[in-house]
GROMACS .gro file of C-alpha atoms in nm:
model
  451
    1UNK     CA    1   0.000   0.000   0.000
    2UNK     CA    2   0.136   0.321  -0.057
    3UNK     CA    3   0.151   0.593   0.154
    4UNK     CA    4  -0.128   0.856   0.024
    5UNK     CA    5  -0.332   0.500   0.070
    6UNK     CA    6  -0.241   0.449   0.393
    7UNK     CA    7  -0.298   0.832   0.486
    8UNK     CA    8  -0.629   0.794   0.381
    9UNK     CA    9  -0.714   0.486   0.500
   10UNK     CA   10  -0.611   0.658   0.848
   11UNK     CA   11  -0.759   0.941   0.826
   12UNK     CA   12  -1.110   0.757   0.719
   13UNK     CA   13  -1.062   0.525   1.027
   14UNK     CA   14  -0.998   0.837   1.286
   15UNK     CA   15  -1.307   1.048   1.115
   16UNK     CA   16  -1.516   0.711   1.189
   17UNK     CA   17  -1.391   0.721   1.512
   18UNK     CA   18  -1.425   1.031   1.613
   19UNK     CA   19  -1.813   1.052   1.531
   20UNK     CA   20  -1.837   0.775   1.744
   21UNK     CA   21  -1.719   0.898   2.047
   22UNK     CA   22  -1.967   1.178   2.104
   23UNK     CA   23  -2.202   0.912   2.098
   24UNK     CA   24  -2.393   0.887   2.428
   25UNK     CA   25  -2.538   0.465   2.394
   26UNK     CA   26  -2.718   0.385   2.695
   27UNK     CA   27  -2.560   0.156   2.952
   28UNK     CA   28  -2.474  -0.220   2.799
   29UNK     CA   29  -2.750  -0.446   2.827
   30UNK     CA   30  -2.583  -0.756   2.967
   31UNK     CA   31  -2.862  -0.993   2.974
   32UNK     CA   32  -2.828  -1.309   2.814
   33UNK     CA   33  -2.979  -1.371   2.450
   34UNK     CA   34  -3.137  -1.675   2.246
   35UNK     CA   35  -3.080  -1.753   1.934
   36UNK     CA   36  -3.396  -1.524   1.784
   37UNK     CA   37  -3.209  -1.230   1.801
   38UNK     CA   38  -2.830  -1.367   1.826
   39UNK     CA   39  -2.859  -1.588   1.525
   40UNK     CA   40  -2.740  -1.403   1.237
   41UNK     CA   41  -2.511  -1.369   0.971
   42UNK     CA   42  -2.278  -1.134   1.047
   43UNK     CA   43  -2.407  -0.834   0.897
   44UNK     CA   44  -2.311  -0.480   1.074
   45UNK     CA   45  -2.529  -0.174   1.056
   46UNK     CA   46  -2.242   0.026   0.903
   47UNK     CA   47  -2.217  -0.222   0.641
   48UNK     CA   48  -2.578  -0.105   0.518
   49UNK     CA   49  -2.441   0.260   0.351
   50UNK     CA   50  -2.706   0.400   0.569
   51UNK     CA   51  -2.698   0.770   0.660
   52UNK     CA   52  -2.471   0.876   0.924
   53UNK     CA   53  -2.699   1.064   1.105
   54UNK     CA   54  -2.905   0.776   1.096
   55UNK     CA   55  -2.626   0.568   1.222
   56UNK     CA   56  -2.583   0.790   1.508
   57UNK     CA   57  -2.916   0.753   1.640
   58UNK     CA   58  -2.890   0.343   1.575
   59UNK     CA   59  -2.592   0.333   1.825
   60UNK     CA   60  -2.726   0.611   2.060
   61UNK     CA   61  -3.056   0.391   2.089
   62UNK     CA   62  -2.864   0.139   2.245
   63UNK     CA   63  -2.832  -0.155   1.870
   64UNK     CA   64  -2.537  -0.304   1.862
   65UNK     CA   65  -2.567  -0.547   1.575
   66UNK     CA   66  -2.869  -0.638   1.371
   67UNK     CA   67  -3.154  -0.874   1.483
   68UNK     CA   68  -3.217  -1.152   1.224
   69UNK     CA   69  -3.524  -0.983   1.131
   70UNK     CA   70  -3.343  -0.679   1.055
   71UNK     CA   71  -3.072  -0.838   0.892
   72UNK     CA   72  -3.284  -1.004   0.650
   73UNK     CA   73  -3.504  -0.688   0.588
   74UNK     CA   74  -3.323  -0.374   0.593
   75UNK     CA   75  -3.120  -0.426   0.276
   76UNK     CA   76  -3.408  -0.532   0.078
   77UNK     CA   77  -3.603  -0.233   0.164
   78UNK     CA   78  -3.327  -0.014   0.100
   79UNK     CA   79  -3.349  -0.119  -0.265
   80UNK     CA   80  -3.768   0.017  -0.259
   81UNK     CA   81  -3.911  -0.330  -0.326
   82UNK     CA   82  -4.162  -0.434  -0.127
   83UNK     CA   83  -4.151  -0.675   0.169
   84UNK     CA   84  -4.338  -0.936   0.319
   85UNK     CA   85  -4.173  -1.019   0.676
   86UNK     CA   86  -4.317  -1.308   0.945
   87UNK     CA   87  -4.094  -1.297   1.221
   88UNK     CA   88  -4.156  -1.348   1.599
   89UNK     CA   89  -4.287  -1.094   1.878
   90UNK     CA   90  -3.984  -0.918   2.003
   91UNK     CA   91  -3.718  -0.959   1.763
   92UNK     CA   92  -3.657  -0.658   1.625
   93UNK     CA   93  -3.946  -0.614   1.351
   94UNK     CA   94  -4.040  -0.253   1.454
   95UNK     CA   95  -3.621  -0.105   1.357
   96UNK     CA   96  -3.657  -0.376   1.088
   97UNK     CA   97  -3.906  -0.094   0.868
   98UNK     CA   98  -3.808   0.231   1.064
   99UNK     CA   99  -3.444   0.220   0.957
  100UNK     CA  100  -3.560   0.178   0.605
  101UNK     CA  101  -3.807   0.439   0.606
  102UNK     CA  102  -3.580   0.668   0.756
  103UNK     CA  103  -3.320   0.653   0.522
  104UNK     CA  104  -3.533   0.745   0.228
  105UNK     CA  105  -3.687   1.070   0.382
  106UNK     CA  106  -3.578   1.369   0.255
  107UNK     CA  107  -3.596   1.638   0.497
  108UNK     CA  108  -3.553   1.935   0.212
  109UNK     CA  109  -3.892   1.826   0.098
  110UNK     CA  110  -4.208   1.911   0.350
  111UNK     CA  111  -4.411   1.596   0.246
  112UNK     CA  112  -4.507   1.315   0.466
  113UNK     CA  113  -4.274   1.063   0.265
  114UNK     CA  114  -4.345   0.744   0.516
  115UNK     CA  115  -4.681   0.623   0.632
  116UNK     CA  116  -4.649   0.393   0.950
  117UNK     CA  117  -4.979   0.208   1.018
  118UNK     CA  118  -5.034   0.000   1.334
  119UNK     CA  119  -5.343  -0.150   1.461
  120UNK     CA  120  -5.376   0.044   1.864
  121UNK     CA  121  -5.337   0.334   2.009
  122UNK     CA  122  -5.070   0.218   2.226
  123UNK     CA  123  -4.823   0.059   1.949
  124UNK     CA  124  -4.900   0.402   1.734
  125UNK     CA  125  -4.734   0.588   2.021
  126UNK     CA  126  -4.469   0.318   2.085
  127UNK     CA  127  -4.372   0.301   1.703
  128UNK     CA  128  -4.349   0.694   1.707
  129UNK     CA  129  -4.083   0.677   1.977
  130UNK     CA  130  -3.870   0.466   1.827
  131UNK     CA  131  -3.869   0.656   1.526
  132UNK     CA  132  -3.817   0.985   1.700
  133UNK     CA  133  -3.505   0.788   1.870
  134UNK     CA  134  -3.374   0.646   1.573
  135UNK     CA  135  -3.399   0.974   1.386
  136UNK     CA  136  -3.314   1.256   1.604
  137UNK     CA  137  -2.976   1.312   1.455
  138UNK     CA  138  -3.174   1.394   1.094
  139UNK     CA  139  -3.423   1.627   1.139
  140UNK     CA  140  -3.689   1.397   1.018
  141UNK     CA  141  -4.023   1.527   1.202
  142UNK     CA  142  -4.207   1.283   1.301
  143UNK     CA  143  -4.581   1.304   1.391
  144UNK     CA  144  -4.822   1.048   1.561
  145UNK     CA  145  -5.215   1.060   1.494
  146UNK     CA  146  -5.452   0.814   1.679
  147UNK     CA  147  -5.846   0.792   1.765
  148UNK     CA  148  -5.894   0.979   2.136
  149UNK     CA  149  -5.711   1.282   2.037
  150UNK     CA  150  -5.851   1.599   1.938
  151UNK     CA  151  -5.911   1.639   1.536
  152UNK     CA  152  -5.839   1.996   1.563
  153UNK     CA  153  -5.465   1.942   1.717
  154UNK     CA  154  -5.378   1.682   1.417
  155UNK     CA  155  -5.507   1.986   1.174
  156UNK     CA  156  -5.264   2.202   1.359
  157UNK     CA  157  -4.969   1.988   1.340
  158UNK     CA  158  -4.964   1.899   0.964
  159UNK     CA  159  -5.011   2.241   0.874
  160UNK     CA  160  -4.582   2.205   0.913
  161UNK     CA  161  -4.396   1.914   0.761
  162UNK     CA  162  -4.415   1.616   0.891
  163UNK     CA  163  -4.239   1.336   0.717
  164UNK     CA  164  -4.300   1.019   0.872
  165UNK     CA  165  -4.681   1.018   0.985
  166UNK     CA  166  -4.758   0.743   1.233
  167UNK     CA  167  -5.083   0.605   1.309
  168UNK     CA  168  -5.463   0.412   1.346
  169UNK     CA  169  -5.600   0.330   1.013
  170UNK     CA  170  -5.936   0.549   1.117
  171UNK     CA  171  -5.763   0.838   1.234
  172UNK     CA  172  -5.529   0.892   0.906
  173UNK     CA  173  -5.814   0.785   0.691
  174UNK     CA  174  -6.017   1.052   0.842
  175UNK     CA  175  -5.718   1.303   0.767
  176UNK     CA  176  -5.656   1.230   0.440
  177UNK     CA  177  -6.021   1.271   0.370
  178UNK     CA  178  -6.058   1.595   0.480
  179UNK     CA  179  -5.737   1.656   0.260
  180UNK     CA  180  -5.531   1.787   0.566
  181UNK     CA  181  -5.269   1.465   0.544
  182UNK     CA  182  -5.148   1.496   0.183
  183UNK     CA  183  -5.014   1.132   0.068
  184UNK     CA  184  -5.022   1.160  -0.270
  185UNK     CA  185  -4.601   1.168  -0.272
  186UNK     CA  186  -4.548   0.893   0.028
  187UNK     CA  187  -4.391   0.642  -0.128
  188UNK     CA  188  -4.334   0.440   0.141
  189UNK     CA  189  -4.623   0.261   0.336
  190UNK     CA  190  -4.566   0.021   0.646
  191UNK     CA  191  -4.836  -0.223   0.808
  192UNK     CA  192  -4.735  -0.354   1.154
  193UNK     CA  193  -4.911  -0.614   1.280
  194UNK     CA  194  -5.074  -0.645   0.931
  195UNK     CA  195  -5.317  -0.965   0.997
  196UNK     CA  196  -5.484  -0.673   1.238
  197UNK     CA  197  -5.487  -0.423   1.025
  198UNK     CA  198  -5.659  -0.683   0.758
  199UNK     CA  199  -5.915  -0.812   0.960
  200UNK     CA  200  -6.276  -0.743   0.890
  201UNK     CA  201  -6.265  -0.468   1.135
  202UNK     CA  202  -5.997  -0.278   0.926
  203UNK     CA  203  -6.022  -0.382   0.617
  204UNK     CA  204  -6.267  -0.137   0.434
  205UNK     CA  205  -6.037   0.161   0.583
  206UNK     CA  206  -5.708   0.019   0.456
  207UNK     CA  207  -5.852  -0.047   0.114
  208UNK     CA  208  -5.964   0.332   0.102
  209UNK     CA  209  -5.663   0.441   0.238
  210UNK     CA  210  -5.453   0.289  -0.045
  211UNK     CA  211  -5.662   0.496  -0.253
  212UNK     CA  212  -5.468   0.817  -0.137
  213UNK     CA  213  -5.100   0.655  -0.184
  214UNK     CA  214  -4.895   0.742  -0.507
  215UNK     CA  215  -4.942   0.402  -0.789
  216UNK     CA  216  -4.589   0.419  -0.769
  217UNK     CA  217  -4.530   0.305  -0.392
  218UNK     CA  218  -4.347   0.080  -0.149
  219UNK     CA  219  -4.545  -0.143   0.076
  220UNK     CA  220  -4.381  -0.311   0.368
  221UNK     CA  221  -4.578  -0.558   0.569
  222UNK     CA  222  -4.482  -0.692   0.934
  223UNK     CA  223  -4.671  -0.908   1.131
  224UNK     CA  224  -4.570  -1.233   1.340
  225UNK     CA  225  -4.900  -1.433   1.170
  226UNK     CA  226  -5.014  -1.427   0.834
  227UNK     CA  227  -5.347  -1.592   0.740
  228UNK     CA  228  -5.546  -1.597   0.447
  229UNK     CA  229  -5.582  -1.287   0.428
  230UNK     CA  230  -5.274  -1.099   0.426
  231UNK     CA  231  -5.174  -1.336   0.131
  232UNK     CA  232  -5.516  -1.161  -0.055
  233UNK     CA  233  -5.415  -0.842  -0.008
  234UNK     CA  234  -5.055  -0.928  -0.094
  235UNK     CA  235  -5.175  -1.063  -0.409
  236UNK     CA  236  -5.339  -0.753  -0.476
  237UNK     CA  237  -5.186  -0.488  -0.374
  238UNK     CA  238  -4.828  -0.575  -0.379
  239UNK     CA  239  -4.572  -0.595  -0.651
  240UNK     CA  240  -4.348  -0.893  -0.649
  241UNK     CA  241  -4.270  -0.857  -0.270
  242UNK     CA  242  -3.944  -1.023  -0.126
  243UNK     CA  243  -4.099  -1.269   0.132
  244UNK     CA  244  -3.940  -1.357   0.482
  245UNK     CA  245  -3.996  -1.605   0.698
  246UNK     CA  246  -3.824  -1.632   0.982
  247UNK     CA  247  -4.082  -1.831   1.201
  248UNK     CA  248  -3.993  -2.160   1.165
  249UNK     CA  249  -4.116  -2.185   1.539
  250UNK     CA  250  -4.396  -1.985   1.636
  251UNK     CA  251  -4.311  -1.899   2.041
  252UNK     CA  252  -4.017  -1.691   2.130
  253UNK     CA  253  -3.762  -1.940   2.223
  254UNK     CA  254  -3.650  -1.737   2.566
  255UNK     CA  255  -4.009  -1.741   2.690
  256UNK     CA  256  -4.114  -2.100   2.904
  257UNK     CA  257  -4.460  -2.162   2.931
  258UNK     CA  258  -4.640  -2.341   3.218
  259UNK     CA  259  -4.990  -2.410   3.350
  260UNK     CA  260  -5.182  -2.462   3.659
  261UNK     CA  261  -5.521  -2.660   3.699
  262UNK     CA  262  -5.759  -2.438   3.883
  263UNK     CA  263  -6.085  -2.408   3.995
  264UNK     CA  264  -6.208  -2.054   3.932
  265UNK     CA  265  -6.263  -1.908   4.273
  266UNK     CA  266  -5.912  -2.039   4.337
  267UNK     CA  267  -5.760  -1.803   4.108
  268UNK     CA  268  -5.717  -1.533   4.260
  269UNK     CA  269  -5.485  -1.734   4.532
  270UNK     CA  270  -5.286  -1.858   4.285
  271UNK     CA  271  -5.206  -1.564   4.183
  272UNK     CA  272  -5.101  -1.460   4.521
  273UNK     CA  273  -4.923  -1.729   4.595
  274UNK     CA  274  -4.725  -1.700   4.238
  275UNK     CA  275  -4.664  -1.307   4.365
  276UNK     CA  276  -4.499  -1.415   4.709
  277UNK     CA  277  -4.315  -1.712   4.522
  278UNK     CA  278  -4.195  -1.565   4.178
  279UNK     CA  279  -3.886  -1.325   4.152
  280UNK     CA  280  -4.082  -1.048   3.929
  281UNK     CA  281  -3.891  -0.774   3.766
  282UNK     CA  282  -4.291  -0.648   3.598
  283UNK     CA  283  -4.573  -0.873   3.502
  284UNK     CA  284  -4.838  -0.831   3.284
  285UNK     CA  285  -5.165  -1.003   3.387
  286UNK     CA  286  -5.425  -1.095   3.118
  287UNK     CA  287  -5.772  -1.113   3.144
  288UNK     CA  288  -6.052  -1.171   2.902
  289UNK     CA  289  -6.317  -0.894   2.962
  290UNK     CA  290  -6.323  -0.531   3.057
  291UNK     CA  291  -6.483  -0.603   3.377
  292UNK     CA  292  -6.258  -0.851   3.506
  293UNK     CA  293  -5.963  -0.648   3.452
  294UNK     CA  294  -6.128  -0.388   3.676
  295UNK     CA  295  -6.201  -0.613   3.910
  296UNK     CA  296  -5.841  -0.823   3.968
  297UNK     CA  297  -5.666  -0.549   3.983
  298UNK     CA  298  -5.883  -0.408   4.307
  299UNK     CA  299  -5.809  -0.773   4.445
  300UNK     CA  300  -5.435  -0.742   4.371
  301UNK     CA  301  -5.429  -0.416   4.536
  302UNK     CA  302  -5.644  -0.544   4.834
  303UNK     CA  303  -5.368  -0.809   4.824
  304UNK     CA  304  -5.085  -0.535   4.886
  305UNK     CA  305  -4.925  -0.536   4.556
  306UNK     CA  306  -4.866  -0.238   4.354
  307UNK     CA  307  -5.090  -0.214   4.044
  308UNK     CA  308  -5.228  -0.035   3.731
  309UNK     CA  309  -5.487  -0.180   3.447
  310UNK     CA  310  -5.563  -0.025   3.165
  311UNK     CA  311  -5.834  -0.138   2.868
  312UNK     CA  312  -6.000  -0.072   2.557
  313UNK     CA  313  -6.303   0.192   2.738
  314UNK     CA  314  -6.059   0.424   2.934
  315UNK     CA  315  -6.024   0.752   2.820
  316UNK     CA  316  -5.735   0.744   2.580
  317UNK     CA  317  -5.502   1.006   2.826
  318UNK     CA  318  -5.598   0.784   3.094
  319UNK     CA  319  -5.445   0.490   2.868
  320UNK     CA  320  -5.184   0.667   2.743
  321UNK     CA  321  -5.056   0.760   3.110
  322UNK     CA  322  -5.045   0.441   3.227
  323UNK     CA  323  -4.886   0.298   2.961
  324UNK     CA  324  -4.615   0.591   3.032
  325UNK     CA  325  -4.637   0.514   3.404
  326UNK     CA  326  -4.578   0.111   3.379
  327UNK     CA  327  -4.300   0.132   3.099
  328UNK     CA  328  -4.085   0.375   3.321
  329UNK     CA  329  -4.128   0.162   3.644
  330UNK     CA  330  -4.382   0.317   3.883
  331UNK     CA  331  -4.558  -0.009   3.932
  332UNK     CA  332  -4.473  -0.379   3.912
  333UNK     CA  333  -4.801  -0.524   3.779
  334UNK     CA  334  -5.033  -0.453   3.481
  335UNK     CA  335  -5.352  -0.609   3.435
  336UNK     CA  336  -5.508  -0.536   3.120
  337UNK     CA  337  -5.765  -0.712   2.862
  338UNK     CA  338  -5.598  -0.812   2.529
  339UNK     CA  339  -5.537  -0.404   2.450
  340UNK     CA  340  -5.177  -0.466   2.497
  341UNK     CA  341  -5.111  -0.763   2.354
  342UNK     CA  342  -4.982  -0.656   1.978
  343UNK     CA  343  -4.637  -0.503   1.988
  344UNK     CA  344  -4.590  -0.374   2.310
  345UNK     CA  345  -4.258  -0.355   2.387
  346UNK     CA  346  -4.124  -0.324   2.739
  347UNK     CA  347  -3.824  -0.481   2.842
  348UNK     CA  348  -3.862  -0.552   3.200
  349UNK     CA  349  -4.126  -0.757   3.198
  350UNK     CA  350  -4.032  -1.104   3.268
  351UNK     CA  351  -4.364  -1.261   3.369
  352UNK     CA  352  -4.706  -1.285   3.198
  353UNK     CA  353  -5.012  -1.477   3.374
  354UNK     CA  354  -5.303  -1.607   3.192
  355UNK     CA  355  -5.538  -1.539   3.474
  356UNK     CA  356  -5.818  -1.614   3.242
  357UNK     CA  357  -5.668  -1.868   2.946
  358UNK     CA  358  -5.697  -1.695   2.575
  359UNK     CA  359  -5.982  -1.827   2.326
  360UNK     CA  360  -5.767  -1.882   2.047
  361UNK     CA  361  -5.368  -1.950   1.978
  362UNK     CA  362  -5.295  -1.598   1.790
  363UNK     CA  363  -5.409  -1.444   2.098
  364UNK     CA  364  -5.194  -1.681   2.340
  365UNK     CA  365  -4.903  -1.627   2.122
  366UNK     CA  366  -4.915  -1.221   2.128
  367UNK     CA  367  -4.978  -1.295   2.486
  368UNK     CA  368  -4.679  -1.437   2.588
  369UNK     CA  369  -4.458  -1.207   2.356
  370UNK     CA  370  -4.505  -0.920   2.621
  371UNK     CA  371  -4.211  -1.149   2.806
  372UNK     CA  372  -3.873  -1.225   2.668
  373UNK     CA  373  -3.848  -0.919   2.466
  374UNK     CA  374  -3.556  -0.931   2.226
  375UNK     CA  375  -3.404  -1.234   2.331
  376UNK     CA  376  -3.447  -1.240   2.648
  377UNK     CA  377  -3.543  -1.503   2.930
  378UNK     CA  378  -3.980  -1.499   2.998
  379UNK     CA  379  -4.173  -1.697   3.195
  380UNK     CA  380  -4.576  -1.714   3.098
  381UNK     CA  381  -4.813  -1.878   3.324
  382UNK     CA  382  -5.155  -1.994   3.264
  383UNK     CA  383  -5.425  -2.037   3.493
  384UNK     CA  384  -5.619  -2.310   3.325
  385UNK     CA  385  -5.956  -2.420   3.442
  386UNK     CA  386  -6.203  -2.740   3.318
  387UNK     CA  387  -6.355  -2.543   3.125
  388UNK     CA  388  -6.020  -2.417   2.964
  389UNK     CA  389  -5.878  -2.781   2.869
  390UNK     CA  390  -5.943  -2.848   2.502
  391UNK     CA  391  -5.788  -2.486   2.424
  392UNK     CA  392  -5.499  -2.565   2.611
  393UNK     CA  393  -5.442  -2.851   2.404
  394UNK     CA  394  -5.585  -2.739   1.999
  395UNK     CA  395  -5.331  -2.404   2.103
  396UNK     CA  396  -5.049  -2.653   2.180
  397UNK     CA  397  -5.147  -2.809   1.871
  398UNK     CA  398  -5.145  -2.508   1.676
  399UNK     CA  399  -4.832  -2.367   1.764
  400UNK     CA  400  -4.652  -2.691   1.803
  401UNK     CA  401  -4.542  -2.590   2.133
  402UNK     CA  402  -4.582  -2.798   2.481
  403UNK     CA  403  -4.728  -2.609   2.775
  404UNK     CA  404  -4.569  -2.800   3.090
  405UNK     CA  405  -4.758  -2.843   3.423
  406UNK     CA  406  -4.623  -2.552   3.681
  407UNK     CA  407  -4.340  -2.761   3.881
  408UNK     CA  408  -4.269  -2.733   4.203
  409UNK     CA  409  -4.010  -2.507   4.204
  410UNK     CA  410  -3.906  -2.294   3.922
  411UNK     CA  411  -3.573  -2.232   3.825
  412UNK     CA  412  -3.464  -1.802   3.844
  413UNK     CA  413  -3.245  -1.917   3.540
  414UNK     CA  414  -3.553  -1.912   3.324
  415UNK     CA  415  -3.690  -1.635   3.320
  416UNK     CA  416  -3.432  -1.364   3.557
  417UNK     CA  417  -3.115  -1.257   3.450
  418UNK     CA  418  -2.810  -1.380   3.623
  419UNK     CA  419  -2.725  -1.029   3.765
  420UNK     CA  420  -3.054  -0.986   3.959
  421UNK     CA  421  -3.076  -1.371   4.039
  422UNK     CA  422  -2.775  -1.305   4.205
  423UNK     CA  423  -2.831  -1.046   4.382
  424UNK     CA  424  -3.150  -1.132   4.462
  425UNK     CA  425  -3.014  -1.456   4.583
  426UNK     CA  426  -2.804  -1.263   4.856
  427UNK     CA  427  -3.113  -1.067   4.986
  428UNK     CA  428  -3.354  -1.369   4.974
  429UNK     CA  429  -3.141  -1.680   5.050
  430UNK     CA  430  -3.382  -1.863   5.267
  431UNK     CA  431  -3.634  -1.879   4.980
  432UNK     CA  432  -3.740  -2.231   4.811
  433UNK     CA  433  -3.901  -2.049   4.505
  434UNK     CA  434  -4.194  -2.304   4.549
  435UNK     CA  435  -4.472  -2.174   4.317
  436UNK     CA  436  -4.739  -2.401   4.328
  437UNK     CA  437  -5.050  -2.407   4.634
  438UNK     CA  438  -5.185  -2.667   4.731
  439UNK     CA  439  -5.512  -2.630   4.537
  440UNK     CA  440  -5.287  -2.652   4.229
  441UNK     CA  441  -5.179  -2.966   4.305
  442UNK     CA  442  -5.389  -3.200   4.026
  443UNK     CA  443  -5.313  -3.381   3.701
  444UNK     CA  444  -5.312  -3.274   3.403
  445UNK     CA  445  -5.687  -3.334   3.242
  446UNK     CA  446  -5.665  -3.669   2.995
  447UNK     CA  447  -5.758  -3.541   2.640
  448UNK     CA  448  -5.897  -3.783   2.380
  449UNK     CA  449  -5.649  -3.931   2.155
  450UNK     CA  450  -5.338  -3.835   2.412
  451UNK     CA  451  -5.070  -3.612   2.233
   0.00000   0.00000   0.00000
């Protein structure tokens, strides 16, 4: 190599230095990971001639390397064709279309150039978040819209550019109708959680949406199940889409699932019991109606625990706060009707109970993805009565997965990571981690046919 070579190569290698270290990343996560987000082939985010500004908010958001997910589907999307991704519940999907989208905004231009759809309220705000994070190095402006907020605000807001518009299918629908969200030059449209967003309840809106969108588009769908019809609208709407599919299991491999035979009026002392027992960082507690959230969560407080709950007919600030609230810490427990279950991302939660057992296995399986978020180490619990049995076993059949009887004891090393089993360990040493009461302390029901 000569030396003008070498004098550039060193002065490229200090100027890529050098950006890095005014980076402020937050502190190391040191938790141990499974192979659904460790598992990949090597790829680095510099090695995707991404934006530098862009790169600086990757590294300041705390990414290291990409997820699988990301891996696969950056790159493509980089090239503007569309993408069809099925990958598991907290692996990465959400940077998987931001980073993409992010890139190809042009901040010169006062267009919104990226439409984000999502299915809730909740994820909307979530999804906004990360894109603010990711993109606060390049001026992007980013705007969120959802149902619950005031029309009149939204008005306000887009009357200044706004490039990547975030949002409910009703509430941007409603926009774009009134002509105050201008889409005709977005060429890039995302669907999270897309078998939502094309379920009868959605479906009329998204096909009138599309309406608004530029013929000359990218579409980028995300979801962690595709049924029929995501594959109609695909074959409709989308243009020779590069296909992923990265679920050749359907539950997150860090997550362990177990059940206990109950009665119903014995629930609610399982649950203690599992409270007193189980080292919880947060839990999320599920429950199948409105009125039954309401309802445990006065008997967990009554118990002495520390609790919110939040569901679908709360105001949406109400919602919205404790969302806030829970995420940042101020209380250890959740319970909450199946509102939260899409996309919700918070990382210390380790536990999620079943107090009342899901109808149906796309339900269990977004369930249980509120634990072991990226990679991490979940534990999911089900409280499983009579009544409950055959769903236990069609959803084990569905998702080829085997939900174990609740031992015992449970080992910390599933589901808590080594430095808080440690040092919980030191404060708690006289502890048997015994989970299970005695009224939990059946067989497993006998199902026609066995396994």
């Amino acid at each position: 190599m000569s030396q003008a070579s070498s004098a550039v190569a060193a002065s490229s290698s200090n100027n890529n230095e050098s950006w890095k270290s005014g980076l402020r990343p937050p502190p190391k996560d040191v938790r141990p990971q499974t192979e659904d987000v460790t598992a990949t082939k090597g790829l680095e985010f510099e090695d995707m001639f991404l934006r530098r500004e862009l790169l600086m908010g990757i590294f300041e958001t705390g990414f290291e390397k990409p997820s699988p997910i990301q891996e696969e589907a950056i790159p493509i999307a980089l090239t503007k064709r569309d993408v069809l991704a099925r990958a598991k519940n907290g692996t990465g999907k959400t940077a998987a279309f931001v980073i993409p989208s992010l890139q190809q905004v042009d901040i010169s231009k006062p267009k919104i150039q990226a439409l984000l759809l999502v299915p809730t309220r909740e994820l909307a705000l979530q999804t906004s978040q990360v894109c603010k994070h990711l993109g606060k190095h390049m001026g992007v402006n980013v705007m969120v819209t959802t149902g619950g907020t005031t029309l009149k605000d939204d008005i306000m807001r887009l009357s200044e550019a706004v490039h990547v518009l975030v949002g409910t299918p009703g509430r941007i629908l409603d926009l774009a109708g009134k002509n105050v969200a201008d889409l005709s030059e977005c060429p890039v449209f995302v669907m999270d959680e897309a078998d939502k967003l094309l379920s009868p309840e959605f479906s009329p809106v998204m096909e009138q949406l599309l309406s608004y969108l530029p013929e000359e588009r990218q579409v980028m769908l995300f979801s962690a199940t595709f049924p029929m019809i995501v594959k109609d609208f695909k074959d409709k709407h989308m243009r020779t889409p590069y296909e992923i599919n990265l679920m050749d299991e359907l539950t997150l491999r860090g997550v362990t699932q177990y059940y206990a035979y109950v009665e119903e009026r014995q629930k609610v002392h399982c649950l203690n019991t599992l409270f007193s027992k189980l080292q919880i960082n947060q839990s999320i507690i599920f429950c199948n109606s409105t009125n039954r959230v309401e309802l445990l969560a006065k008997k967990v407080t009554d118990l002495g625990y520390s609790c919110f709950y939040s569901h679908a007919k709360m105001l949406q600030s109400h919602r919205n706060r404790v969302f806030h609230d829970f995420r940042n810490g101020v209380c250890r427990n959740l319970v909450c009707s199946d509102l939260l279950t899409r996309g919700i991302d918070i990382q210390a939660v380790n536990v999620v109970i079943n107090f009342d057992f899901p109808k149906n296995s796309e339900t269990y399986l977004h369930r249980i993805g509120r634990s072991g978020r990226f990679g991490h180490l979940g534990l999911a619990i089900n409280l499983v009565t009579y009544e409950d049995r055959f769903n236990l076993y069609r959803i084990e059949q569905e998702l080829g997965t085997e939900i174990q009887p609740i031992p015992q004891t449970i080992d910390r090393g599933l589901y808590v990571a080594p430095a808080a089993a440690e040092e919980n360990n030191k404060q708690q040493t006289k502890q048997n981690g015994t989970v299970v009461a005695q009224t939990q302390q059946q067989t497993r029901p006998v199902y026609q046919g066995g396994r």
